[in-house]
Structure formats: structure tokens, C-alpha cells
XYZ file of C-alpha atoms in Angstrom:
701
model
C -7.969 -44.903 -4.976
C -4.217 -44.462 -5.308
C -2.974 -41.564 -3.430
C -0.247 -39.372 -4.902
C 3.384 -40.508 -4.105
C 5.068 -37.155 -4.746
C 6.291 -35.296 -1.749
C 3.651 -32.766 -0.902
C 5.343 -30.333 1.262
C 4.863 -27.543 -1.648
C 1.188 -27.516 -0.801
C 1.772 -26.863 2.782
C 4.990 -24.700 2.451
C 5.131 -21.515 4.358
C 4.190 -18.629 2.279
C 6.268 -15.348 3.115
C 4.826 -11.922 3.561
C 6.673 -10.235 0.774
C 7.154 -6.828 1.189
C 6.343 -4.781 -2.423
C 8.756 -2.583 -3.932
C 9.933 0.725 -2.188
C 8.390 -0.620 1.022
C 7.927 2.285 3.589
C 10.134 0.369 6.045
C 12.779 0.151 3.663
C 12.840 -3.654 2.554
C 13.249 -4.724 -1.069
C 10.723 -6.420 -2.811
C 10.209 -8.259 -5.998
C 9.690 -6.349 -9.376
C 7.066 -7.156 -12.088
C 4.058 -5.384 -10.759
C 1.984 -2.907 -12.305
C 3.786 0.547 -12.042
C 7.120 2.170 -12.629
C 10.217 1.841 -10.651
C 11.917 4.245 -8.346
C 13.045 7.613 -9.586
C 15.138 7.684 -12.663
C 16.896 10.847 -13.594
C 15.989 10.156 -17.232
C 12.295 10.912 -16.276
C 13.316 14.499 -16.007
C 13.940 14.881 -19.664
C 10.962 12.998 -20.867
C 8.710 15.160 -18.611
C 10.286 18.562 -19.578
C 7.723 19.089 -22.120
C 4.831 18.698 -20.005
C 6.604 20.939 -17.438
C 6.879 23.789 -20.084
C 2.943 23.290 -20.895
C 2.322 23.715 -17.332
C 3.476 27.432 -17.457
C 0.036 28.270 -18.560
C -1.353 30.732 -16.018
C -4.690 28.827 -15.875
C -2.843 25.722 -14.594
C -0.319 27.871 -12.290
C -3.152 29.659 -10.495
C -3.873 26.292 -8.927
C -0.730 26.603 -6.726
C -0.799 30.012 -5.056
C 2.781 29.954 -4.042
C 4.134 28.971 -7.646
C 1.741 31.324 -9.110
C 3.159 34.185 -7.238
C 6.713 33.082 -8.509
C 5.310 32.999 -12.123
C 4.092 36.635 -11.676
C 7.433 37.429 -10.326
C 9.424 35.846 -13.096
C 7.073 37.823 -15.565
C 7.690 41.257 -13.809
C 11.355 40.617 -13.829
C 11.460 39.663 -17.521
C 9.566 42.907 -18.382
C 12.030 44.887 -16.390
C 15.024 43.328 -18.063
C 13.470 44.034 -21.376
C 13.240 47.767 -20.373
C 16.724 47.547 -19.401
C 18.460 45.218 -21.959
C 21.945 45.819 -20.682
C 21.284 44.751 -17.117
C 22.989 41.330 -16.902
C 21.847 41.074 -13.273
C 18.270 41.292 -13.938
C 18.349 38.879 -16.855
C 20.123 36.330 -14.811
C 17.630 36.503 -12.084
C 14.862 36.458 -14.487
C 16.133 33.106 -16.227
C 16.673 31.488 -12.846
C 13.056 32.481 -11.527
C 11.895 30.993 -14.662
C 13.829 27.976 -13.967
C 12.282 27.722 -10.498
C 8.864 27.748 -11.889
C 9.827 25.108 -14.462
C 11.477 22.712 -11.784
C 8.392 23.050 -9.677
C 6.265 22.053 -12.679
C 8.786 19.324 -13.413
C 8.199 17.540 -9.997
C 4.782 17.307 -10.600
C 5.183 16.244 -14.229
C 7.574 13.619 -13.347
C 5.132 12.167 -10.874
C 2.187 12.441 -13.340
C 4.279 10.877 -15.978
C 4.944 7.754 -13.954
C 1.099 7.348 -13.614
C 0.451 8.037 -17.363
C 3.112 5.088 -18.037
C 1.112 2.880 -15.928
C -2.041 4.080 -17.558
C -0.705 3.324 -21.137
C 0.012 0.013 -19.996
C -3.734 -0.635 -18.857
C -4.874 0.856 -21.935
C -2.910 -1.846 -23.903
C -4.561 -4.472 -21.803
C -7.887 -3.022 -22.508
C -9.562 -4.419 -25.705
C -12.543 -3.885 -27.767
C -14.918 -7.103 -27.368
C -18.062 -8.358 -28.193
C -20.644 -9.851 -26.047
C -23.241 -12.809 -26.442
C -26.225 -11.825 -24.816
C -28.610 -14.557 -23.368
C -31.276 -13.665 -25.644
C -29.204 -14.753 -28.579
C -27.930 -11.248 -29.941
C -24.445 -10.359 -30.088
C -23.540 -6.731 -29.612
C -20.310 -4.671 -29.066
C -19.170 -4.531 -25.314
C -19.667 -0.727 -25.540
C -23.494 -1.115 -25.905
C -23.938 -3.106 -22.602
C -26.076 -1.832 -20.198
C -26.495 -2.668 -16.382
C -28.442 -5.774 -15.945
C -27.598 -7.425 -19.224
C -26.801 -11.067 -19.027
C -23.878 -12.136 -21.252
C -22.431 -15.645 -21.696
C -18.751 -16.168 -21.861
C -16.944 -19.294 -22.764
C -13.167 -20.460 -22.847
C -11.231 -17.979 -24.865
C -13.439 -15.051 -24.608
C -12.592 -11.635 -23.289
C -15.062 -10.585 -20.586
C -17.005 -7.684 -22.193
C -17.667 -5.601 -19.012
C -17.782 -5.539 -15.223
C -20.110 -7.775 -13.476
C -20.907 -10.718 -11.236
C -21.209 -14.403 -12.292
C -24.799 -15.509 -11.730
C -24.439 -19.076 -13.269
C -21.327 -21.352 -13.563
C -17.674 -21.581 -12.615
C -14.645 -20.722 -14.657
C -10.813 -20.261 -14.678
C -10.141 -16.702 -15.509
C -6.890 -14.761 -16.453
C -6.688 -11.464 -14.646
C -2.925 -10.811 -15.577
C -3.854 -7.801 -17.582
C -5.055 -6.012 -14.500
C -3.106 -7.727 -11.499
C -0.156 -8.645 -13.499
C -0.269 -12.233 -11.905
C -0.048 -14.854 -14.259
C -1.855 -17.498 -12.506
C -5.506 -17.909 -13.154
C -8.195 -17.579 -10.634
C -11.453 -19.089 -10.149
C -14.759 -17.142 -10.554
C -17.940 -18.756 -9.667
C -21.593 -17.839 -8.603
C -23.250 -17.638 -5.364
C -19.964 -16.802 -3.436
C -17.581 -14.067 -2.385
C -15.604 -14.735 -5.662
C -18.117 -13.811 -8.075
C -17.157 -10.487 -9.391
C -15.134 -10.344 -12.841
C -13.584 -7.438 -14.499
C -13.923 -6.293 -18.210
C -10.866 -7.041 -20.241
C -10.079 -10.135 -18.420
C -10.001 -13.574 -20.225
C -11.938 -16.782 -19.456
C -9.755 -19.776 -19.916
C -12.070 -22.555 -19.052
C -15.624 -23.640 -18.805
C -18.773 -21.279 -19.257
C -20.104 -18.489 -17.079
C -23.162 -16.136 -17.357
C -22.369 -12.676 -16.000
C -24.781 -10.042 -15.176
C -23.119 -6.368 -16.058
C -22.792 -4.058 -13.199
C -21.362 -0.991 -14.919
C -21.838 1.489 -17.748
C -19.542 1.438 -20.740
C -16.662 3.788 -19.790
C -17.249 3.444 -16.038
C -15.643 -0.038 -15.992
C -12.918 -0.943 -13.312
C -10.238 -0.714 -15.728
C -11.494 2.576 -16.947
C -11.475 3.960 -13.617
C -8.000 2.633 -12.956
C -6.645 4.534 -15.951
C -8.281 7.757 -14.879
C -7.115 7.371 -11.250
C -3.296 6.198 -12.022
C -2.707 9.050 -14.424
C -4.036 11.578 -11.886
C -7.019 12.543 -13.965
C -9.302 11.953 -10.917
C -7.023 13.033 -8.131
C -8.323 15.490 -5.927
C -6.428 17.461 -3.094
C -6.693 15.678 0.338
C -7.940 17.905 3.478
C -4.420 18.032 4.886
C -3.033 19.139 1.502
C -5.688 21.838 1.173
C -4.865 23.146 4.507
C -1.320 23.172 3.997
C -1.867 25.077 0.704
C -3.925 27.593 2.733
C -0.919 27.991 5.065
C 1.560 28.445 2.414
C -0.675 31.108 0.699
C -0.920 32.796 3.990
C 2.784 32.981 4.525
C 3.246 34.161 0.880
C 0.843 37.037 1.684
C 2.627 38.123 4.762
C 5.989 38.123 3.000
C 4.326 39.812 0.153
C 3.117 42.670 2.304
C 6.520 42.792 4.120
C 8.384 43.060 0.877
C 5.913 45.742 -0.348
C 6.871 47.923 2.630
C 10.759 47.675 2.036
C 11.034 50.521 -0.786
C 9.694 53.213 1.596
C 12.260 52.009 4.222
C 14.971 51.833 1.573
C 14.030 55.301 0.243
C 14.414 56.608 3.772
C 17.825 55.006 4.308
C 18.857 56.699 1.061
C 19.178 53.411 -1.066
C 16.910 52.104 -4.021
C 15.462 48.760 -4.442
C 14.709 47.574 -7.790
C 11.892 45.550 -8.820
C 14.161 42.547 -9.802
C 15.610 42.724 -6.251
C 12.441 42.752 -4.492
C 10.975 39.919 -6.572
C 14.119 38.000 -5.966
C 13.875 38.688 -2.058
C 10.205 37.590 -1.956
C 10.741 34.340 -3.906
C 13.659 33.391 -1.756
C 11.439 33.917 1.367
C 8.190 32.440 0.666
C 8.069 28.710 1.107
C 8.669 27.861 -2.485
C 10.325 24.286 -2.021
C 7.448 22.580 -0.287
C 4.916 24.766 -2.613
C 6.768 23.378 -5.521
C 6.885 19.788 -4.238
C 3.406 19.471 -2.450
C 1.499 18.145 -5.541
C 4.339 15.690 -6.469
C 4.390 14.322 -2.974
C 0.510 13.567 -3.253
C 0.686 12.095 -6.411
C 3.426 9.946 -5.508
C 1.916 8.385 -2.576
C -1.018 7.147 -4.559
C 1.742 5.980 -7.097
C 3.297 3.752 -4.412
C 0.053 2.404 -3.861
C -0.510 1.435 -7.240
C 3.189 -0.225 -7.341
C 1.871 -2.606 -4.822
C -1.262 -3.264 -6.955
C -3.556 -1.291 -4.447
C -5.917 1.305 -6.355
C -7.001 4.149 -4.309
C -10.145 5.862 -5.032
C -9.327 9.158 -3.733
C -5.974 10.512 -1.921
C -8.333 11.110 0.939
C -8.241 7.406 1.557
C -4.415 7.371 1.429
C -4.084 10.333 3.912
C -6.734 8.632 6.011
C -4.408 5.438 6.116
C -1.520 7.477 7.763
C -3.902 8.521 10.495
C -5.610 5.091 11.326
C -5.562 4.240 14.893
C -7.751 1.025 14.778
C -7.107 -1.847 12.372
C -9.586 -4.381 11.980
C -8.149 -7.408 10.343
C -10.232 -10.834 9.243
C -8.553 -13.812 10.940
C -8.751 -16.120 8.011
C -6.305 -15.310 5.423
C -4.812 -12.526 7.282
C -3.814 -13.415 10.759
C -3.633 -17.238 9.752
C -3.371 -19.125 6.737
C -6.987 -20.204 6.770
C -6.692 -23.898 6.741
C -6.305 -25.874 9.931
C -2.832 -27.672 10.010
C -1.563 -30.597 12.036
C 0.646 -28.935 14.785
C 1.407 -32.290 16.834
C 0.883 -36.047 17.604
C 0.007 -36.663 20.952
C 0.110 -40.421 21.693
C -2.022 -42.222 24.286
C -0.322 -44.049 27.270
C 1.596 -47.145 25.981
C 2.008 -45.922 22.411
C 5.162 -44.399 20.876
C 4.725 -41.128 19.072
C 6.624 -42.447 16.246
C 4.034 -45.319 15.840
C 1.384 -42.662 16.073
C 3.034 -40.480 13.540
C 3.399 -43.487 10.989
C -0.203 -44.418 11.419
C -1.332 -40.761 10.925
C 0.589 -40.690 7.815
C -0.713 -43.793 6.421
C -4.463 -42.959 7.192
C -4.078 -39.515 5.561
C -2.491 -40.515 2.143
C -6.006 -40.765 0.780
C -7.205 -37.584 2.487
C -6.814 -34.704 0.054
C -8.330 -32.053 2.151
C -5.819 -29.359 3.405
C -5.802 -30.864 6.973
C -4.880 -34.338 5.501
C -1.971 -33.137 3.499
C -0.619 -31.185 6.666
C -0.617 -34.639 8.541
C 1.439 -36.045 5.811
C 3.777 -33.015 5.842
C 4.190 -33.078 9.660
C 5.060 -36.755 9.715
C 7.748 -36.245 7.137
C 9.189 -33.188 9.001
C 9.171 -34.528 12.294
C 10.041 -38.157 11.581
C 11.399 -38.327 8.159
C 8.322 -40.407 6.966
C 7.641 -40.236 3.216
C 4.958 -41.224 1.038
C 5.091 -44.635 -0.394
C 3.214 -46.953 -2.637
C 1.684 -49.779 -0.863
C 0.977 -52.771 -3.120
C -2.523 -54.237 -2.288
C -3.535 -51.278 -0.278
C -7.343 -50.547 -0.258
C -7.499 -46.825 0.188
C -10.336 -45.285 2.215
C -11.067 -41.560 0.963
C -12.065 -38.943 3.461
C -15.841 -38.117 2.937
C -18.023 -35.574 4.750
C -20.303 -38.454 5.577
C -17.825 -40.563 7.235
C -15.636 -37.833 8.458
C -12.839 -40.397 8.354
C -10.070 -41.687 5.843
C -7.668 -44.563 6.182
C -6.184 -47.600 4.605
C -6.615 -51.496 4.712
C -3.667 -53.402 3.783
C -3.308 -57.163 4.659
C -4.904 -57.565 8.037
C -4.152 -54.221 9.286
C -6.686 -51.254 9.226
C -5.914 -47.788 9.951
C -8.351 -44.849 10.636
C -7.957 -41.174 11.124
C -10.717 -38.662 11.549
C -13.221 -36.669 13.848
C -13.032 -37.848 17.460
C -16.725 -39.126 17.491
C -16.475 -41.106 14.094
C -13.057 -42.826 14.812
C -14.483 -43.786 18.425
C -17.670 -45.320 16.950
C -15.425 -47.258 14.526
C -13.362 -48.768 17.280
C -16.411 -49.608 19.433
C -18.077 -51.363 16.321
C -14.899 -53.718 16.273
C -15.165 -54.584 19.748
C -12.201 -52.246 20.865
C -12.052 -49.453 23.550
C -10.922 -45.732 23.543
C -8.262 -45.300 26.013
C -9.196 -43.128 28.942
C -6.491 -40.609 28.338
C -7.688 -40.028 24.590
C -10.916 -38.096 25.700
C -8.705 -36.021 28.080
C -6.039 -35.214 25.350
C -8.990 -34.222 23.039
C -10.533 -32.008 25.557
C -7.298 -30.164 26.248
C -6.929 -29.607 22.610
C -10.396 -28.280 22.278
C -9.963 -25.883 25.115
C -6.812 -24.546 23.425
C -8.827 -23.676 20.486
C -7.474 -26.565 18.303
C -9.217 -29.494 16.688
C -8.497 -33.028 17.867
C -8.445 -35.918 15.277
C -8.328 -39.472 16.651
C -6.026 -42.247 15.054
C -7.017 -45.751 15.476
C -5.824 -49.300 14.093
C -7.247 -52.711 13.971
C -4.669 -55.573 13.975
C -4.156 -58.889 15.716
C -4.265 -57.007 18.803
C -7.748 -55.940 18.127
C -9.050 -52.207 17.585
C -7.538 -49.428 19.572
C -6.887 -45.602 19.667
C -3.086 -44.751 19.117
C -3.483 -41.181 20.056
C -4.610 -37.718 18.909
C -3.620 -35.259 15.916
C -3.760 -31.665 17.112
C -5.168 -29.394 14.509
C -4.837 -25.724 14.788
C -5.523 -22.776 12.640
C -1.780 -21.720 12.187
C -0.815 -17.986 12.509
C 1.386 -16.727 9.899
C 5.069 -16.469 10.164
C 6.070 -12.826 11.367
C 2.596 -11.556 12.240
C 3.510 -11.160 15.719
C 6.552 -8.904 14.916
C 4.438 -6.930 12.497
C 1.451 -6.369 15.167
C 4.419 -5.109 17.364
C 5.285 -2.769 14.588
C 1.695 -1.380 14.445
C 1.714 -1.266 18.151
C 4.828 1.121 18.181
C 2.986 3.249 15.561
C 0.199 3.730 18.178
C -2.319 1.492 16.291
C -4.644 -0.670 17.857
C -5.157 -4.319 16.170
C -8.523 -6.168 16.336
C -9.071 -9.613 14.874
C -12.186 -10.311 13.706
C -13.413 -14.039 13.513
C -16.615 -16.166 13.288
C -14.949 -18.639 15.754
C -16.096 -19.244 19.347
C -14.568 -16.881 22.115
C -12.106 -19.669 23.317
C -10.608 -20.491 19.903
C -10.519 -16.659 19.003
C -8.735 -16.059 22.207
C -6.070 -18.770 21.632
C -5.312 -17.352 17.948
C -5.428 -13.787 19.472
C -2.704 -14.557 22.074
C -0.521 -16.501 19.463
C -0.557 -13.730 17.002
C -0.153 -10.969 19.578
C -3.295 -8.752 18.391
C -4.512 -6.205 21.052
C -8.167 -7.461 20.827
C -10.573 -9.766 19.118
C -14.183 -9.825 18.027
C -15.538 -13.358 18.222
C -18.656 -14.952 16.501
C -18.755 -11.568 14.462
C -21.784 -10.760 12.220
C -21.947 -7.765 9.887
C -23.980 -5.960 12.596
C -21.375 -6.587 15.118
C -18.505 -5.288 12.796
C -20.535 -2.213 12.241
C -21.037 -1.676 15.744
C -17.301 -1.910 16.621
C -16.283 0.454 13.667
C -18.996 3.149 15.011
C -17.840 2.874 18.687
C -14.101 3.480 17.758
C -14.951 6.410 15.548
C -17.179 7.725 18.268
C -13.933 7.843 20.443
C -12.305 9.968 17.727
C -10.491 7.238 16.191
C -9.919 6.566 12.326
C -10.684 2.886 11.309
C -9.305 0.576 8.683
C -10.309 -2.650 7.665
C -10.431 -5.234 4.852
C -13.165 -7.508 3.314
C -14.387 -9.104 0.330
C -18.059 -10.439 0.606
C -21.337 -8.648 0.129
C -21.767 -8.846 3.954
C -18.642 -6.826 4.633
C -19.867 -4.038 2.403
C -21.644 -2.066 5.055
C -18.519 -2.239 7.242
C -16.220 -1.267 4.495
C -18.500 1.824 3.656
C -18.248 2.859 7.346
C -14.655 2.369 7.931
C -12.392 5.487 7.185
C -10.254 3.075 5.014
C -11.964 0.321 3.499
C -9.728 -2.079 1.443
C -11.944 -4.387 -0.661
C -10.404 -7.677 -2.482
C -10.356 -7.666 -6.102
C -11.532 -11.386 -5.807
C -14.393 -10.225 -3.845
C -18.030 -9.048 -4.871
C -18.772 -6.108 -6.735
C -20.647 -4.578 -3.654
C -17.478 -4.973 -1.599
C -15.398 -2.996 -4.122
C -18.016 -0.335 -4.412
C -18.251 0.085 -0.865
C -14.407 0.343 -0.140
C -12.284 3.370 -0.970
C -9.447 1.132 -1.983
C -9.119 -2.199 -4.090
C -6.406 -4.584 -3.665
C -5.644 -6.234 -7.073
C -3.642 -9.121 -5.426
C -6.434 -9.856 -2.878
C -3.833 -10.193 -0.121
C -5.487 -9.094 3.036
C -2.324 -8.622 4.903
C -1.422 -5.662 2.637
C -3.616 -3.515 4.746
C -0.700 -3.271 7.246
C 1.677 -1.952 4.300
C -1.181 0.460 3.086
C -1.004 2.093 6.665
C 2.733 2.278 6.356
C 2.417 4.145 3.148
C -0.179 6.385 4.420
C 2.140 7.409 7.237
C 5.025 7.743 4.849
C 3.168 10.255 2.919
C 2.258 12.448 6.009
C 5.810 12.106 7.266
C 7.260 13.216 3.702
C 4.794 15.967 3.478
C 5.900 17.181 7.312
C 9.628 16.583 6.656
C 9.838 18.711 3.492
C 7.657 21.476 5.060
C 10.078 21.686 7.897
C 13.185 21.609 5.458
C 11.416 24.403 3.514
C 10.723 26.702 6.187
C 14.053 26.337 7.738
C 15.673 26.755 4.170
C 13.654 30.289 4.163
C 15.199 31.341 7.329
C 18.757 30.604 6.270
C 18.088 32.464 2.889
C 17.225 35.510 4.869
C 20.717 35.779 6.397
C 22.142 35.741 2.810
C 19.930 38.359 1.245
C 18.918 41.227 3.896
C 22.487 41.981 5.061
C 23.480 42.180 1.225
C 20.448 44.689 0.709
C 21.154 47.115 3.474
C 24.682 46.612 4.653
C 25.880 49.513 2.606
C 23.594 52.104 4.474
C 23.484 50.231 7.804
C 26.987 48.947 8.167
C 25.969 47.113 11.374
C 24.035 44.546 9.538
C 27.156 43.339 7.780
C 27.616 41.251 10.819
C 24.811 39.147 9.758
C 26.710 38.453 6.622
C 28.190 35.240 8.347
C 28.614 33.653 4.991
C 31.013 36.327 3.900
C 29.388 36.694 0.357
C 31.329 38.756 -2.072
C 28.877 41.486 -2.941
C 25.083 42.164 -2.964
C 24.359 41.213 -6.283
C 26.284 37.911 -5.937
C 24.465 37.276 -2.668
C 20.854 37.931 -4.251
C 21.871 35.906 -7.311
C 23.367 32.949 -5.276
C 20.101 32.801 -3.113
C 18.076 32.659 -6.093
C 20.136 29.996 -8.092
C 19.996 27.659 -4.743
C 16.199 28.212 -4.439
C 15.716 26.874 -7.810
C 18.331 23.845 -7.676
C 17.204 22.850 -4.090
C 13.705 21.931 -5.807
C 15.329 19.728 -8.697
C 17.459 18.161 -5.897
C 14.554 17.160 -3.469
C 12.397 15.677 -6.490
C 13.873 12.068 -5.742
C 12.774 12.383 -2.188
C 9.399 13.884 -2.849
C 8.790 10.725 -5.003
C 10.401 8.023 -3.237
C 9.213 9.413 0.255
C 10.833 9.659 3.426
C 11.680 6.152 5.059
C 9.277 5.537 7.769
C 10.121 3.833 11.099
C 7.580 2.697 13.545
C 8.420 5.108 16.533
C 6.333 7.198 18.726
C 5.238 10.656 17.655
C 7.469 12.701 19.734
C 10.705 10.704 18.699
C 9.479 11.115 15.106
C 9.081 14.867 15.499
C 12.618 15.312 17.160
C 14.050 13.243 14.317
C 12.346 15.452 11.641
C 13.494 18.686 13.389
C 16.968 17.326 13.820
C 17.341 15.988 10.411
C 15.234 18.001 8.204
C 14.904 21.347 10.341
C 18.773 21.344 10.973
C 19.577 20.129 7.523
C 17.298 22.677 6.028
C 18.930 25.587 8.087
C 22.619 24.391 7.233
C 22.094 23.322 3.533
C 21.620 27.085 2.346
C 24.608 28.482 3.975
C 26.813 25.933 2.482
C 24.972 25.848 -0.961
C 24.843 29.570 -1.306
C 28.493 30.235 -0.444
C 29.645 27.635 -2.922
C 27.387 29.213 -5.617
C 28.817 32.725 -4.561
C 32.282 31.265 -4.884
C 31.638 30.176 -8.403
C 29.830 33.460 -9.408
C 32.575 35.753 -8.092
C 35.188 33.593 -9.993
C 33.673 34.420 -13.202
C 35.479 37.257 -14.762
C 33.347 40.183 -15.744
C 30.550 39.574 -12.977
């Protein structure tokens, strides 16, 4: 066997935990994923027809606050028709209708982004035929659950299912956006296949697991375009609060005409409606739906499919995060971390022998030894003439090379020690001690031995360890600052698990974990009132995924795992769970920040309208006219115009979301009150005054 002579650091290079586009922490990320980019003003124009269609009262009634504005717009229009010469009434009516349209526009823009993504998925969905195992060929739409179909190279998989026979390379770019093919095989956790993807090589037999029209890609289309979005519990609760505030202000405005009559003034229907619209929480009422849709859209941009808005919201309240060790905390393959020579042997000599004996070892561990030798000592692979290469096998548990009169071996401690003794050599006393220390630290020791003219002897030990991914300690530190407890789940023994947990910086670990252990841990945390999130890809993970409040299933996993979870990661990147939590928190923070801004906004508008209404009959109220507005009509009109424009101004923020920083809840509350509470209080004073100056400068008004 001739080993490769090309440098192999690419195989062992350190992958980066690249953040995705519009990262909640504000980092940039690569484009090219499924999903639209950030807010584009051009989307306002393309979404305008849909916003106008939403003026249908059957649609408007779903948002209590904006439905009241819709009714108010209708009443002022009728009143203006009865007084056609009243420019004030017509102007107020026009801006009230614009307020409703702008509110619909915010939702239409959010939905439009999802529909664009759905159109992309529809183009990827193709009609296909299926070759059933009984020899018949039928359209993919006629397949039923349990049907067995065969797919060969070049075939489009006709429906969702599990591979029950064979192994094949599959192109899933139509769904994940990734061009690299993936392997799907029977009997493992990578057996699930998705309808609409393409087989690139070999032959597989698939058992269909979904009905036509209910495939994964069909569900994706419905979810990303908003057809299947349901309001979350917090969203429903906030809607109830906003409706209650609207009723309170409605009753308050209804009592004003008698007071005005007693004071000797008259309030028209137009003025009362304008007052009501400015005092009820129209800003957050207009943006609430867009915020929820945009939250799910941000997940789709990261190739995460949330089965419900409830799951996204729950992610923001997660207090315990269960992370699988392999592939999440660590890279998954043990890597060479150090060369430890025995007494009397130089480390450079050990490194050279370790590299030579690993050139024929194509396992990840063998490749890591070659990379470590290159990085530490500049040793590169070379072609040796007349060398007899000994490949690694599970039986011998060794690899090596024989060249000239020299033999070099590397492998499991017991196998190499036996090889040395067979040749009359001895194992140095400190070799056993070194191996024991490495094992106690949670690593794996590999002995390196050589036989030459000086006889057979052990040169030293290679320390293999499950390497923690770069940046994980910092990311777990962020989660800790969020108030989230991290628990690493592994099948390793407690000693190894503790070593990795300490290095990664997780708060706790569960060693030698079984499916029952995972379930018990989740139930214990939930019994303490905590929300739990976890990832999984195997059938044995399905019970725990179903029990967790946020269960993220890997797209490469089994159908059972994907059905059990309430989110599916199309990239099958377990570390993305950390980003999902950030997105959930960003959703909750955005909703809270804009609610704070809206309520503060309404308080400021109170000082613009009330003094204007009653200053003529109660001169003392003129002291509250701190903005110095030119006239009552100008004050009311300025407040209505500002009320409409602030909605459209906040559409980008509602779609992008408020930037999330991992800080404590009290600091976050102070920050929101300072920025959005104080900002919501000040902005109307500035905005209304500027609009008033503009209106008062128009001749004839």
C-alpha cells in the first residue's frame, strides 16, 4: 500500500463556527442560504397590493387594535362625505387609512419574504415517478405510507421515507442549499431521505413514511409562507392586553363629548376618532404580527425550520440546554494532542516515528498524528522507496512501515506492547505510567515502537483526545450570562466526560447516558419550572426530543427524530441550538422593546392633543402645550400623521429584530426602558413639532 503524499492538513483543519446571516449578536455571516436578506425598502412597494387586500374586514378583525382604527377610518370618511368642504376631516381620514395600510404593509412585507422563500422551494419540487418493488411504476403522488420504492443514480426521490436497503450519495441542495452531497444508508441515524432530492450514486430502497401533499418540502412551503403560523401564547396574551387598553381608551373617549358640552365646546366625530387612534397602542398593534413572522423568518434564513411559533418563543425562555458531546462540543474524532517520549528518547525522534507509522493509517486518528507532526516539527509526508506499508486494521489495532532493517509501529497500548515483547524487547517502565496518566485525564494513549539494530523498544506515547471545538468556552460563557445552564450529554465514562466538560466550560454533564437517562433529566428540569432545549438525530433521541420544550432534530437524522422535534435543522449542525436560543430571545426582546416604545409614544401624544382640545375653554391647560403647537387642528393632524409615519419607520426594526446582548434580565430591562421607553417618549415631541411646523407653513391651512 502506498500512502498519500499530499499534505493532509485539510482533513484536520479547524472548522469555524460561522454565524449565520443577521446573527442575533450582530455578527456577519455568509450569504447563500435559503431565505431573503435583510429589509429592503423596495419590498414596501412589492408588498403594497397585498397590504391593500388586507383591508378586508374579515382580515382586519383578527387584530383588535387595528380593527378599531379601521372602523374609525370608515366613520371619519362617512363624516367627511357629509361635510365635503371640511379639509380637516378629509385629511384626518386619509391619514387614518394610511395608518391601517402601513400596519398591513408591515405584515405583508414579513409574509412576502416567506412567500419568496416558498416560491424557491416550489421550483425545487418536481413531479416524479416511483418504481415500486413489485415492479410497477406509478406517479409519486400515488404513493402511500409503507410503500417500498427503489431509486438509482439520477432518480429524484419521490417522497419522504427511510432507507431500508443500500447506501447512496444524495444531492439535498434543493432543500438545504448546500451543494455537497450527503450519504444516506440503511440501519443508522442517517437513513431519512426527503422527497424532491436526487440520488447521485448507487441504489437504495426507500420505505415511504408520509402521504402525498404532506411531505417535508410541502410542510416547509406552508410554514415559510406563513400559512401554518399560529399565534404564540405570549403573542395572544399581548393581543388581549392591547385589546383591553383599546377598550379603556374607547370608554374614555366616549365620555369626552358630555364633558366638552358642559364646558361649552363641541368635539366632532373626526376629532374623537383621531384622539382615540393616537391614544390606543397602534404602533405595537400594527407591528405585532410582523415581529412574529420575522422571528420564524430569521430561523429559515439559518436553514432551521420551526414547526410552530410557540417553539421559537420557547427558545427565548430556555433555561437549560442539553448538548450532545460528539459533533457539538467536540469535533467527534479523537485527535493527536501531544507526543510524550519515554526517558532517553527525544521528542523529535518520537514525532518522526509516529508520523512514519501513521502514513498508512487512513483513520481520523492516524491523519491527526501526521498533521500534529507537521505542525510541531515541520515534518512532511514523503515517498519512501522500498517501504512495506502496514495499514491499520481493527484486528491488529496497529499501523506502521518496514523499510530496510527498521520496523516502526504505532497503535493501541496492548497491541504494541505485545509486538515489542514478541521481538524480545521490553516496554520502558515509564511508558505504562504515561499511558495511565493520559487515560486518567480522559484521553487515549497510543504507543509508538521501533525495531532496529538496537532491538525492539517503545519510544513513547501519543496522547489522543476528543478535541473541544474552538470558541466553545466563550459561547458557553455567553449562555451563562443569559442565565442558561448547559449540560453535556455523552456515552463516555464519567472520567472522560468530566475532563471534556471542564475543558469546554459546560455547567454540568451526563455520562454514560441512555435514552431513559435523557428523559429523566429533562423531566427533572421541567419539574423545577425550567424550559429545556436539546438536539438529536437518532430514533433513540425521539422520546427526549418530544419531551423537551425545544427539540431540534437534525435533517440527516431519522424520520422518527424529525417527527418528534418541533424544529428541524436542515444543515444538521448541532451547535446551531445556541443560535436558536439567541433568535428566540431576540424575538421576545424585540416585542418587549417595541411595546415599551409604543406605550411611551402614546403618553407623549397625549400632551399634544388634550391641551389642543380644551385649552380654549380651560386656559390653564395651555401650560401643557409644551411643544408650542400652532393651533388645535394642526396639533391633532400632526399627531395623526406622526402616528402613521412611526409605524412605517419601525418596520425595518421589527423585521430585523433588536440586537440581543447576553446580559442579565435587570440590565436588559434598564436598557430597554432607557432606549425605547425614553426614546418613545421623546420621539413624538420632536416628530409632532416638525410636522406642525410643516403644516403651519402651508398657505391656507
